[in-house]
Amino acid sequence: MSAHINHVVVVLQQVSLEEVPAKKLRLTKPSKSAALHIDLCKATSPTDALQYLLSFARRPVEAESVEGVVRILLEHYYKESDNSVRLKIASLLGLLSKTQGFAPDCIVDDAINTLNNEKSHQVLAQLLGTLLIIGTQLPDKIAVVQRLIDVACKHLSSTYFGVRNKCLQLLGCLGTVDKPLSKETDAGPGAQTSHVRDVQSVISDYFQDQDPRVRTAAIKAMLQLHERGMKIQQTIYNQACKLLSDDYEQVRSAAVQMVWVLSQLYPESIVPIPSSNEEIRLVDDSFGKICHMVSDGSWVVRVQAAKLLGSMHQVSPHFLEQTLDKKLMSDLRRKRTAHERAKELYASGEFSSGRRWADDAPKEKVDTSGVNLIDSGACGAFVHGLEDEMYEVRISAVEALCSLAQSSPSFAEKCLDFLVDMFNDEIEEVRLQSIHVLRQISTHITLREDQLDTVLAVLEDSSRDIREALHELLCYTNVSTKDCIQLALVELLKNLTKYPTDRNSVWKCLKFLGARHPTLVLPIVPELLSTHPYFDTPEPDMDDPAYIAVLVLVFNAAKSCPTMPALFSDHTFRHYAYLRDSLSHLVPHLRLPGRKQTASSGLEASGVGSGSLESAQNFLQDSLVRVSALQNLETPGAQDLLEFTIRDLLRLGELQTELAGSADFCATYLHCQLLLTKALQEKLWTMAVPLCLKQNAKVSTAARQILDETYKLEFLYSGLETQQIATIHNVRLQAKALQLILTARSKPGVDRVLGACEKFLQDVESFQRVAPFSGQFCGETPGVDTKRIHPSQATRAACLLEYLLLCQIHRASATIIEPTGESDNPLKFTTGLVVALDIDATLEHVQDPQTSVKVQVLYPDGQSHIIHPKPGDFRTPGPGRVRLITQVYLSHSAWTEACQIEVRLLLAYSSSSSKQSASKPAWNESMDGLPTSESCIEGTIHLSKPVKVFIMPKPARR
């Protein structure tokens, strides 16, 4: 019996084991809502709960967990009695509503329900802020937005200012003008009335709220409606004008903005003048009121008012001119008619009766009862602004003057004296801004001698930025007499003597000054050149920067004055030839009578050296067409023609600065083609692999050089079109294909070659959009017998593209002004310490210089340091030009004697490859997965010529 029972038990156990399914494990992330619920349940006091909520706010929450977390927070919200905890929960609800990928419409009902039983004003305001966040996340949900607007209108009657602020903010962000708000019920003494109101009337009711913070919020809510594209009603204008005299700064600041907005919306509307029958345009009335705010007690309001004045271009001219005169003009005072004046004369009698004191006194004094069309406090608004004690107000007034003067030449002439006076301001920023402003309106003005004297006094300023800005101003300024030219020249030469580093800036200034005033320079040429009609004068020293400055002025004036060269002496012609060759960017080409024009090359003989831009363009176009006609670069004489064309294009860029970018770009591209052609003609491709090691190195060097040139073409030139960029990528891909074939012929092992092929195919795929021809490489390169691949099948260049002449192509360049590299006195410093080297450089046509320009210091032992200048070290004196003024700190171990270091500027770039990756084979890199993203590789290009500086690290004293 027992044996039978044991048998049954065994059978049942087997059956149970067969029926029980295997348990499956499912890995899930820990629930944020559960963790939060556990933490809040563990809290024994409001302080603990607040700490848990603060720590939870620092952790990210996934979109799928937000709804569960919100439910936990709401559940704890209803249980919590402490206001600070409920306030934090309300804040977290708003933060969670902004989670990316979460739709907050599912929690709208719960968020609105929390408002019904809330007694704390602070928590109520925070809940309304949460509703505002939810509403801005759901702008397309019309029903939800309408519910939120109704909630805001319901709580506008709260006694707490924070609640009213949030309600007004919610109306401004979500309210609509076209749809009226829901009906409101007003409880009166005997009955109840209901009426429909729009959002603007509701908001405007709180312009007169007892709390200034609510008044400010009401104005900002109205401005928010305007920013959302809704037109504000003109009836609000009078209310906004009354708020300009509010006791609180924030209210006045918002009211000024409101008045300005209405002046832009209804400029031609007619508004009555208080206490009179006169009417005026709304833009003129608002202009006068904002002018009055320039004298406000708060400097913040004064700054805002001054800035807004600069954008009111529709104001009448006589109102505009009144801002420069503190006395009220008669044109802005109501005039009595002849009938009114006759009636007053009849009532007073023709002669004085003597019974009233001074009844016959002259009537020149302004009658205080007279009606002014502009507030007397607004007279001379810009005068008050320019004389303000706060420099921020003065800067804003200067900028507003500039904006208004640019649209009104007559106003520009009248405000000239005021802007010139600002050159003597005590704050450097104000002086600099005044110079920039005068530069912008220089086309409308001509300086008198007294004004020029005040302007030139700024050349004594110790600030380099101020002096260079003034040089830039003089380049574009018109003067009235030849005495002004002499005065400017004398002061600029003094500036040159006192600050020798300003040499290039002074020369450039005199170049433009002479070109703009040839007729004023002509009478003083004998005096400037110290020539005499009968006697020979000594020849000046050509190494004198002051004499070069005078010649630059005279030669640029002579370009537009054909009679001037007759006043030159023999040595002046020799000096012209010297300067024309050494300073061609400052000295123009002159057609000198009776003098043979030397032709140093075919360019000058063809007329390109004559300075004619049109002839230079034709020469460039002809050169490119001639090269494009070549069908095969391997034919005899084709490479010689290419070399001659490259030489001519480089020379053309030196002679014509306007075409330097285009000429250098084309020359560099043709050089890449020449290198590629020569590499394909090497004997390497016809001999056995073991015998071609030396030729391998030669072709590899050419491929790396082509890659470097293509990076220069892409990143060193601006203004390129899609065709040029595609062509650059085309050449780069050919160079990479050449490298691939060299790898296949010289490197043993199929794995390495296949790795290089994969990298090349990725390059082909990335370039396929901009270089359509690149698809042909996909099926040819990774062949079976890779060591016998011939380059003519994979790297044969298509025919040269015919370039269209693009004058807007500019080459990025940099010139290091300081240090000059001419000093033999070494900078001495103690080993282990640092010495500061001042760097002053000019950058031309560099895109985003603050992130791309670096300073490289190369030491004699081969060490190289890259320094990143601070963003504040870059200044912008003019369009397309940037000034870099920074300091580089040098340090090194002790030397036995002084040696030179090299300092140069580099242009950093991020691209698909770099010089390092070109020189380092791809198969030597560790490839665990896909190759490194090509956009992460960085390289640098030389932007300036190196400058050598002597330094001497001395051993430390013991």
JSON list of C-alpha atoms in Angstrom, two decimals, residues 578-649:
[
{"chain": "A", "resi": 578, "resn": "TYR", "atom": "CA", "xyz": [58.66, 103.40, -55.02]},
{"chain": "A", "resi": 579, "resn": "LEU", "atom": "CA", "xyz": [55.43, 103.77, -53.00]},
{"chain": "A", "resi": 580, "resn": "ARG", "atom": "CA", "xyz": [53.31, 102.42, -55.83]},
{"chain": "A", "resi": 581, "resn": "ASP", "atom": "CA", "xyz": [55.29, 99.21, -55.61]},
{"chain": "A", "resi": 582, "resn": "SER", "atom": "CA", "xyz": [55.70, 98.97, -51.82]},
{"chain": "A", "resi": 583, "resn": "LEU", "atom": "CA", "xyz": [52.33, 100.42, -50.67]},
{"chain": "A", "resi": 584, "resn": "SER", "atom": "CA", "xyz": [50.07, 99.66, -53.60]},
{"chain": "A", "resi": 585, "resn": "HIS", "atom": "CA", "xyz": [46.99, 99.48, -51.35]},
{"chain": "A", "resi": 586, "resn": "LEU", "atom": "CA", "xyz": [47.53, 103.12, -50.34]},
{"chain": "A", "resi": 587, "resn": "VAL", "atom": "CA", "xyz": [48.87, 104.72, -53.53]},
{"chain": "A", "resi": 588, "resn": "PRO", "atom": "CA", "xyz": [46.63, 104.63, -56.65]},
{"chain": "A", "resi": 589, "resn": "HIS", "atom": "CA", "xyz": [47.80, 104.42, -60.24]},
{"chain": "A", "resi": 590, "resn": "LEU", "atom": "CA", "xyz": [48.40, 107.86, -61.81]},
{"chain": "A", "resi": 591, "resn": "ARG", "atom": "CA", "xyz": [48.69, 108.63, -65.50]},
{"chain": "A", "resi": 592, "resn": "LEU", "atom": "CA", "xyz": [51.72, 110.89, -65.37]},
{"chain": "A", "resi": 593, "resn": "PRO", "atom": "CA", "xyz": [52.28, 113.01, -68.49]},
{"chain": "A", "resi": 594, "resn": "GLY", "atom": "CA", "xyz": [55.58, 112.46, -70.35]},
{"chain": "A", "resi": 595, "resn": "ARG", "atom": "CA", "xyz": [56.52, 109.44, -68.28]},
{"chain": "A", "resi": 596, "resn": "LYS", "atom": "CA", "xyz": [56.84, 105.91, -69.59]},
{"chain": "A", "resi": 597, "resn": "GLN", "atom": "CA", "xyz": [54.85, 103.30, -67.77]},
{"chain": "A", "resi": 598, "resn": "THR", "atom": "CA", "xyz": [57.15, 100.45, -66.84]},
{"chain": "A", "resi": 599, "resn": "ALA", "atom": "CA", "xyz": [55.72, 97.02, -67.44]},
{"chain": "A", "resi": 600, "resn": "SER", "atom": "CA", "xyz": [57.22, 94.43, -65.17]},
{"chain": "A", "resi": 601, "resn": "SER", "atom": "CA", "xyz": [55.11, 91.64, -66.59]},
{"chain": "A", "resi": 602, "resn": "GLY", "atom": "CA", "xyz": [52.46, 90.84, -69.12]},
{"chain": "A", "resi": 603, "resn": "LEU", "atom": "CA", "xyz": [49.84, 92.06, -66.69]},
{"chain": "A", "resi": 604, "resn": "GLU", "atom": "CA", "xyz": [50.94, 95.69, -66.66]},
{"chain": "A", "resi": 605, "resn": "ALA", "atom": "CA", "xyz": [51.51, 95.59, -70.42]},
{"chain": "A", "resi": 606, "resn": "SER", "atom": "CA", "xyz": [47.95, 94.42, -70.93]},
{"chain": "A", "resi": 607, "resn": "GLY", "atom": "CA", "xyz": [46.59, 97.25, -68.85]},
{"chain": "A", "resi": 608, "resn": "VAL", "atom": "CA", "xyz": [45.88, 95.35, -65.65]},
{"chain": "A", "resi": 609, "resn": "GLY", "atom": "CA", "xyz": [48.50, 97.30, -63.75]},
{"chain": "A", "resi": 610, "resn": "SER", "atom": "CA", "xyz": [46.80, 100.53, -64.73]},
{"chain": "A", "resi": 611, "resn": "GLY", "atom": "CA", "xyz": [44.40, 100.19, -61.85]},
{"chain": "A", "resi": 612, "resn": "SER", "atom": "CA", "xyz": [41.39, 99.67, -64.10]},
{"chain": "A", "resi": 613, "resn": "LEU", "atom": "CA", "xyz": [39.07, 97.21, -62.39]},
{"chain": "A", "resi": 614, "resn": "GLU", "atom": "CA", "xyz": [37.28, 96.43, -65.63]},
{"chain": "A", "resi": 615, "resn": "SER", "atom": "CA", "xyz": [40.48, 95.48, -67.46]},
{"chain": "A", "resi": 616, "resn": "ALA", "atom": "CA", "xyz": [41.54, 93.32, -64.52]},
{"chain": "A", "resi": 617, "resn": "GLN", "atom": "CA", "xyz": [38.21, 91.50, -64.60]},
{"chain": "A", "resi": 618, "resn": "ASN", "atom": "CA", "xyz": [38.59, 90.89, -68.33]},
{"chain": "A", "resi": 619, "resn": "PHE", "atom": "CA", "xyz": [42.13, 89.55, -67.81]},
{"chain": "A", "resi": 620, "resn": "LEU", "atom": "CA", "xyz": [40.94, 87.18, -65.10]},
{"chain": "A", "resi": 621, "resn": "GLN", "atom": "CA", "xyz": [38.04, 85.97, -67.21]},
{"chain": "A", "resi": 622, "resn": "ASP", "atom": "CA", "xyz": [40.26, 85.43, -70.27]},
{"chain": "A", "resi": 623, "resn": "SER", "atom": "CA", "xyz": [42.81, 83.47, -68.24]},
{"chain": "A", "resi": 624, "resn": "LEU", "atom": "CA", "xyz": [40.17, 81.12, -66.88]},
{"chain": "A", "resi": 625, "resn": "VAL", "atom": "CA", "xyz": [38.55, 80.61, -70.25]},
{"chain": "A", "resi": 626, "resn": "ARG", "atom": "CA", "xyz": [41.95, 79.82, -71.78]},
{"chain": "A", "resi": 627, "resn": "VAL", "atom": "CA", "xyz": [42.65, 77.19, -69.14]},
{"chain": "A", "resi": 628, "resn": "SER", "atom": "CA", "xyz": [39.14, 75.75, -69.34]},
{"chain": "A", "resi": 629, "resn": "ALA", "atom": "CA", "xyz": [39.65, 75.13, -73.07]},
{"chain": "A", "resi": 630, "resn": "LEU", "atom": "CA", "xyz": [42.29, 72.51, -72.28]},
{"chain": "A", "resi": 631, "resn": "GLN", "atom": "CA", "xyz": [40.87, 69.08, -73.03]},
{"chain": "A", "resi": 632, "resn": "ASN", "atom": "CA", "xyz": [43.75, 67.11, -71.53]},
{"chain": "A", "resi": 633, "resn": "LEU", "atom": "CA", "xyz": [46.32, 68.36, -69.05]},
{"chain": "A", "resi": 634, "resn": "GLU", "atom": "CA", "xyz": [48.76, 65.64, -70.14]},
{"chain": "A", "resi": 635, "resn": "THR", "atom": "CA", "xyz": [49.29, 67.16, -73.59]},
{"chain": "A", "resi": 636, "resn": "PRO", "atom": "CA", "xyz": [52.63, 68.93, -74.19]},
{"chain": "A", "resi": 637, "resn": "GLY", "atom": "CA", "xyz": [52.58, 72.55, -73.05]},
{"chain": "A", "resi": 638, "resn": "ALA", "atom": "CA", "xyz": [49.36, 72.24, -71.03]},
{"chain": "A", "resi": 639, "resn": "GLN", "atom": "CA", "xyz": [51.14, 72.17, -67.68]},
{"chain": "A", "resi": 640, "resn": "ASP", "atom": "CA", "xyz": [53.35, 75.11, -68.65]},
{"chain": "A", "resi": 641, "resn": "LEU", "atom": "CA", "xyz": [50.25, 77.12, -69.52]},
{"chain": "A", "resi": 642, "resn": "LEU", "atom": "CA", "xyz": [48.78, 76.18, -66.15]},
{"chain": "A", "resi": 643, "resn": "GLU", "atom": "CA", "xyz": [51.91, 77.33, -64.31]},
{"chain": "A", "resi": 644, "resn": "PHE", "atom": "CA", "xyz": [52.00, 80.64, -66.19]},
{"chain": "A", "resi": 645, "resn": "THR", "atom": "CA", "xyz": [48.30, 81.22, -65.46]},
{"chain": "A", "resi": 646, "resn": "ILE", "atom": "CA", "xyz": [48.83, 80.56, -61.74]},
{"chain": "A", "resi": 647, "resn": "ARG", "atom": "CA", "xyz": [51.72, 83.04, -61.70]},
{"chain": "A", "resi": 648, "resn": "ASP", "atom": "CA", "xyz": [49.62, 85.71, -63.46]},
{"chain": "A", "resi": 649, "resn": "LEU", "atom": "CA", "xyz": [46.64, 85.21, -61.14]}
]
